[in-house]
Tab-separated table of C-alpha atoms in Angstrom:
chain	number	residue	atom	x	y	z
A	872	MET	CA	8.380	-9.392	2.514
A	873	ARG	CA	7.606	-8.874	6.199
A	874	TYR	CA	10.526	-9.292	8.537
A	875	HIS	CA	10.012	-12.551	10.462
A	876	ARG	CA	11.072	-12.415	14.081
A	877	PRO	CA	12.272	-15.602	15.805
A	878	ILE	CA	9.486	-17.545	17.468
A	879	SER	CA	10.002	-19.079	20.903
A	880	GLN	CA	10.068	-22.843	21.309
A	881	CYS	CA	6.705	-22.874	23.107
A	882	THR	CA	4.974	-21.571	19.966
A	883	THR	CA	3.716	-24.625	18.107
A	884	HIS	CA	2.091	-24.731	14.688
A	885	SER	CA	-1.311	-24.756	16.391
A	886	HIS	CA	-0.360	-21.721	18.454
A	887	MET	CA	0.807	-19.833	15.372
A	888	LYS	CA	-2.524	-20.448	13.626
A	889	ILE	CA	-4.259	-18.727	16.533
A	890	ILE	CA	-1.695	-15.906	16.574
A	891	ASN	CA	-2.081	-15.328	12.824
A	892	LYS	CA	-5.871	-15.264	13.187
A	893	VAL	CA	-5.624	-12.617	15.896
A	894	ARG	CA	-3.076	-10.680	13.817
A	895	ILE	CA	-5.597	-10.480	10.949
A	896	ASN	CA	-8.373	-9.355	13.299
A	897	ILE	CA	-6.129	-6.661	14.777
A	898	MET	CA	-5.099	-5.373	11.351
A	899	LYS	CA	-8.736	-5.246	10.184
A	900	ARG	CA	-9.683	-3.313	13.320
A	901	LYS	CA	-6.757	-0.958	12.752
A	902	VAL	CA	-7.973	-0.189	9.224
A	903	LYS	CA	-11.594	0.270	10.301
A	904	TYR	CA	-10.519	2.523	13.195
A	905	VAL	CA	-8.584	4.866	10.941
A	906	VAL	CA	-11.366	4.903	8.330
A	907	GLY	CA	-13.893	5.716	11.046
A	908	HIS	CA	-11.644	8.416	12.479
A	909	LEU	CA	-11.221	10.081	9.100
A	910	THR	CA	-14.947	9.814	8.385
A	911	GLY	CA	-15.759	11.579	11.643
A	912	ASN	CA	-13.363	14.403	10.781
A	913	LYS	CA	-13.900	14.656	7.035
A	914	THR	CA	-15.133	18.245	7.267
A	915	GLN	CA	-11.761	19.343	8.636
A	916	PRO	CA	-9.021	20.014	6.028
A	917	SER	CA	-6.343	18.576	8.317
A	918	ALA	CA	-8.236	15.387	9.179
A	919	ALA	CA	-5.782	13.060	7.446
A	920	ALA	CA	-2.827	14.730	9.145
A	921	VAL	CA	-3.841	13.576	12.630
A	922	VAL	CA	-3.255	9.949	11.665
A	923	GLY	CA	0.430	10.207	12.499
A	924	SER	CA	2.866	7.716	13.944
A	925	ASP	CA	2.092	8.615	17.588
A	926	PHE	CA	-1.633	8.291	16.994
A	927	MET	CA	-1.201	4.923	15.271
A	928	ASP	CA	1.121	3.613	18.008
A	929	VAL	CA	-1.393	4.395	20.748
A	930	THR	CA	-4.272	3.034	18.693
A	931	PHE	CA	-2.370	-0.137	17.848
A	932	ARG	CA	-1.477	-0.785	21.502
A	933	ASP	CA	-5.094	-0.263	22.585
A	934	ILE	CA	-6.400	-2.623	19.912
A	935	VAL	CA	-3.839	-5.315	20.769
A	936	SER	CA	-4.653	-5.121	24.489
A	937	ASP	CA	-8.383	-5.275	23.817
A	938	GLU	CA	-8.116	-8.237	21.441
A	939	LEU	CA	-5.882	-10.210	23.815
A	940	ASN	CA	-8.230	-9.534	26.727
A	941	LYS	CA	-11.198	-10.690	24.658
A	942	LEU	CA	-9.362	-13.860	23.708
A	943	LYS	CA	-8.303	-14.488	27.314
A	944	ASN	CA	-11.863	-14.009	28.599
A	945	THR	CA	-13.618	-15.859	25.786
A	946	ASP	CA	-16.301	-18.197	27.062
A	947	THR	CA	-15.890	-21.749	25.800
A	948	ASP	CA	-19.436	-21.702	24.452
A	949	VAL	CA	-18.808	-18.616	22.336
A	950	ASP	CA	-16.593	-18.882	19.256
A	951	ILE	CA	-15.520	-15.257	18.834
A	952	TRP	CA	-12.560	-16.095	16.619
A	953	ASP	CA	-14.212	-18.673	14.334
A	954	TYR	CA	-11.410	-21.000	15.408
A	955	HIS	CA	-11.991	-23.660	18.064
A	956	ALA	CA	-8.384	-24.686	18.750
A	957	PHE	CA	-7.864	-22.133	21.509
A	958	GLN	CA	-10.675	-23.682	23.533
A	959	THR	CA	-8.933	-27.080	23.547
A	960	HIS	CA	-5.676	-25.872	25.131
A	961	THR	CA	-4.918	-26.023	28.846
A	962	ASP	CA	-4.779	-22.844	30.919
A	963	THR	CA	-0.978	-22.959	30.876
A	964	GLU	CA	-0.887	-23.317	27.090
A	965	CYS	CA	-3.365	-20.470	26.706
A	966	GLN	CA	-1.184	-18.240	28.865
A	967	ASP	CA	1.837	-19.168	26.737
A	968	ILE	CA	-0.059	-18.214	23.594
A	969	LEU	CA	-1.192	-14.887	25.042
A	970	ILE	CA	2.336	-14.045	26.198
A	971	GLU	CA	3.731	-14.970	22.786
A	972	MET	CA	1.091	-12.845	21.044
A	973	GLN	CA	1.864	-9.856	23.227
A	974	ARG	CA	5.580	-10.240	22.577
A	975	ILE	CA	5.129	-10.464	18.797
A	976	PHE	CA	2.629	-7.616	18.453
A	977	TYR	CA	4.422	-5.170	20.751
A	978	GLU	CA	7.757	-5.868	19.082
A	979	ASP	CA	6.177	-4.349	15.973
A	980	LEU	CA	6.389	-1.019	17.812
A	981	THR	CA	9.988	-1.383	19.036
A	982	ALA	CA	12.633	-1.029	16.343
A	983	SER	CA	15.725	-0.184	18.403
A	984	GLN	CA	16.768	-3.816	18.878
A	985	TYR	CA	17.263	-4.483	15.157
A	986	THR	CA	20.362	-3.875	13.051
A	987	THR	CA	20.370	-1.096	10.461
A	988	THR	CA	19.533	-3.483	7.606
A	989	GLU	CA	16.781	-5.201	9.577
A	990	GLN	CA	15.424	-1.829	10.651
A	991	ASP	CA	15.229	-0.678	7.024
A	992	ASP	CA	13.263	-3.822	6.124
A	993	TYR	CA	10.982	-3.332	9.126
A	994	GLU	CA	10.278	0.321	8.334
A	995	GLY	CA	9.806	-0.463	4.643
A	996	THR	CA	7.093	-3.001	5.441
A	997	TRP	CA	5.156	-0.607	7.647
A	998	GLU	CA	5.591	2.223	5.138
A	999	GLU	CA	4.056	0.028	2.430
A	1000	GLU	CA	1.123	-0.889	4.697
A	1001	ASP	CA	0.623	2.726	5.772
A	1002	ASP	CA	0.783	3.889	2.133
A	1003	TYR	CA	-1.848	1.341	1.169
A	1004	LEU	CA	-4.012	2.271	4.145
A	1005	ALA	CA	-3.880	5.935	3.190
A	1006	LYS	CA	-4.517	5.101	-0.463
A	1007	VAL	CA	-7.552	2.926	0.261
A	1008	THR	CA	-8.953	5.470	2.698
A	1009	LEU	CA	-8.683	8.345	0.249
A	1010	GLU	CA	-10.011	6.328	-2.686
A	1011	GLN	CA	-12.921	4.905	-0.710
A	1012	LEU	CA	-13.989	7.996	1.203
A	1013	GLN	CA	-12.749	10.791	-1.126
A	1014	LEU	CA	-11.468	12.829	1.801
A	1015	LYS	CA	-9.043	15.189	0.117
A	1016	THR	CA	-9.939	18.804	0.675
A	1017	ASP	CA	-10.644	19.531	-2.979
A	1018	GLN	CA	-12.672	16.341	-3.264
A	1019	ILE	CA	-14.816	17.355	-0.302
A	1020	CYS	CA	-15.655	20.643	-2.004
A	1021	ASN	CA	-16.153	19.342	-5.540
A	1022	LYS	CA	-17.196	15.719	-4.899
A	1023	GLU	CA	-14.668	14.537	-7.452
A	1024	VAL	CA	-14.220	10.813	-8.138
A	1025	TRP	CA	-10.749	9.770	-9.238
A	1026	CYS	CA	-10.087	7.027	-11.765
A	1027	PRO	CA	-9.321	3.674	-10.036
A	1028	ILE	CA	-7.085	2.606	-12.945
A	1029	CYS	CA	-4.705	5.520	-13.619
A	1030	LYS	CA	-5.235	7.273	-10.234
A	1031	GLN	CA	-4.737	10.638	-11.963
A	1032	GLY	CA	-7.799	11.374	-14.056
A	1033	GLU	CA	-11.219	12.455	-12.856
A	1034	LEU	CA	-14.309	10.407	-13.666
A	1035	LYS	CA	-16.916	12.323	-15.647
A	1036	GLU	CA	-20.200	11.370	-17.278
A	1037	ASP	CA	-22.305	12.368	-20.242
A	1038	HIS	CA	-25.581	10.972	-21.550
A	1039	ARG	CA	-23.842	7.809	-22.851
A	1040	LEU	CA	-20.655	7.127	-20.885
A	1041	ILE	CA	-18.753	7.330	-17.632
A	1042	TYR	CA	-15.192	8.145	-18.658
A	1043	CYS	CA	-11.778	9.155	-17.307
A	1044	THR	CA	-10.264	12.501	-18.256
A	1045	ARG	CA	-6.738	11.007	-18.411
A	1046	CYS	CA	-6.895	7.343	-19.475
A	1047	LYS	CA	-9.067	5.148	-21.687
A	1048	LEU	CA	-11.554	4.046	-19.021
A	1049	GLN	CA	-15.059	4.141	-20.476
A	1050	LEU	CA	-18.203	2.549	-19.070
A	1051	SER	CA	-21.578	2.567	-20.759
A	1052	ARG	CA	-24.282	4.226	-18.716
A	1053	GLY	CA	-27.566	2.504	-18.018
A	1054	ASP	CA	-30.780	4.121	-16.887
A	1055	GLU	CA	-29.660	4.275	-13.233
A	1056	VAL	CA	-25.859	4.233	-13.580
A	1057	ASN	CA	-23.851	7.381	-12.879
A	1058	VAL	CA	-20.609	8.514	-11.236
A	1059	GLU	CA	-22.142	8.438	-7.752
A	1060	ILE	CA	-23.182	4.811	-8.235
A	1061	LEU	CA	-19.659	3.989	-9.381
A	1062	ARG	CA	-18.230	5.771	-6.323
A	1063	ALA	CA	-20.352	3.553	-4.060
A	1064	ARG	CA	-19.385	0.381	-5.966
A	1065	LEU	CA	-15.675	1.218	-5.651
A	1066	ALA	CA	-16.078	1.713	-1.894
A	1067	GLU	CA	-17.835	-1.664	-1.629
A	1068	ALA	CA	-15.092	-3.344	-3.662
A	1069	HIS	CA	-12.355	-1.985	-1.365
A	1070	SER	CA	-14.350	-3.008	1.711
A	1071	ASP	CA	-14.902	-6.555	0.417
A	1072	HIS	CA	-11.186	-6.864	-0.341
A	1073	LEU	CA	-10.216	-5.746	3.172
A	1074	GLU	CA	-12.697	-8.208	4.689
A	1075	ARG	CA	-10.606	-10.999	3.166
A	1076	GLY	CA	-7.769	-9.935	5.444
A	1077	CYS	CA	-5.538	-9.013	2.499
A	1078	MET	CA	-3.398	-5.901	3.019
A	1079	LEU	CA	-1.931	-5.665	-0.477
A	1080	ALA	CA	-3.215	-2.982	-2.813
A	1081	PRO	CA	-5.712	-4.331	-5.371
A	1082	LYS	CA	-5.727	-3.252	-9.003
A	1083	PHE	CA	-8.598	-2.275	-11.268
A	1084	CYS	CA	-8.890	-3.098	-14.946
A	1085	MET	CA	-11.300	-3.106	-17.865
A	1086	GLU	CA	-12.230	-6.530	-19.247
A	1087	THR	CA	-14.536	-7.545	-22.085
A	1088	ARG	CA	-16.263	-10.874	-21.561
A	1089	PHE	CA	-19.265	-12.238	-23.416
A	1090	ASN	CA	-19.390	-8.980	-25.413
A	1091	LEU	CA	-19.770	-7.007	-22.175
A	1092	THR	CA	-17.087	-4.537	-21.055
A	1093	ALA	CA	-16.923	-3.974	-17.309
A	1094	LEU	CA	-14.652	-2.674	-14.552
A	1095	TYR	CA	-13.069	-5.380	-12.367
A	1096	ILE	CA	-11.111	-5.438	-9.113
A	1097	GLN	CA	-8.260	-7.949	-8.935
A	1098	CYS	CA	-5.505	-8.930	-6.508
A	1099	GLU	CA	-2.839	-11.558	-7.116
A	1100	ALA	CA	-2.252	-12.085	-3.394
A	1101	CYS	CA	-5.797	-13.136	-2.430
A	1102	SER	CA	-6.972	-14.110	-5.962
A	1103	ILE	CA	-9.949	-11.767	-5.902
A	1104	PHE	CA	-11.348	-11.009	-9.361
A	1105	GLU	CA	-14.813	-9.513	-9.236
A	1106	ILE	CA	-16.878	-7.133	-11.301
A	1107	VAL	CA	-17.323	-3.623	-9.921
A	1108	LEU	CA	-19.603	-2.114	-12.547
């Protein structure tokens, strides 16, 4: 569970809907920024190492400032946020919302004011999100040094085996994953489908790690992506 900080009295339910919308947009931009950064440096063995806490802090602050400025300067005829409520508030209310947003988002980077127990909860939440971010990035882009050299594709179910193919099947070297090959289906196609599945899941704004499973329906066995948090359940291949 994310640690919930106290909200000031000026933050109404309507205000919080706007704040939550911006929070989702910021998190999606944060993920895309890191993915893009790793993609641009994927030929360097230490590419993943540069995404440290200092780098993320600076990036997060820049993204927050940019998003708040865009919201503040949004023209009333342009619905950037797909949410019209902000355009109906007075200038004073809009300023209150922006101040509240800035307070909430920047507090995410300041842990010294919390007690030891609260700090542990705070750090645990960000560690889980950072772990998932790293996991999705590596699974989607295959950026590990050995993967860059060998173009290996790891099993999305057990996360330990390598996906191989023969003239009949795509299979995992560690678990029971087996997919029948068609005329144009191979490991590279599956790699692309897995990347699309992760991208579609992130576009929902869900930051929990999805799971993959094999299901047989209507006499057809396929690989599915599923997530209890956002209720996604879609076929991958």
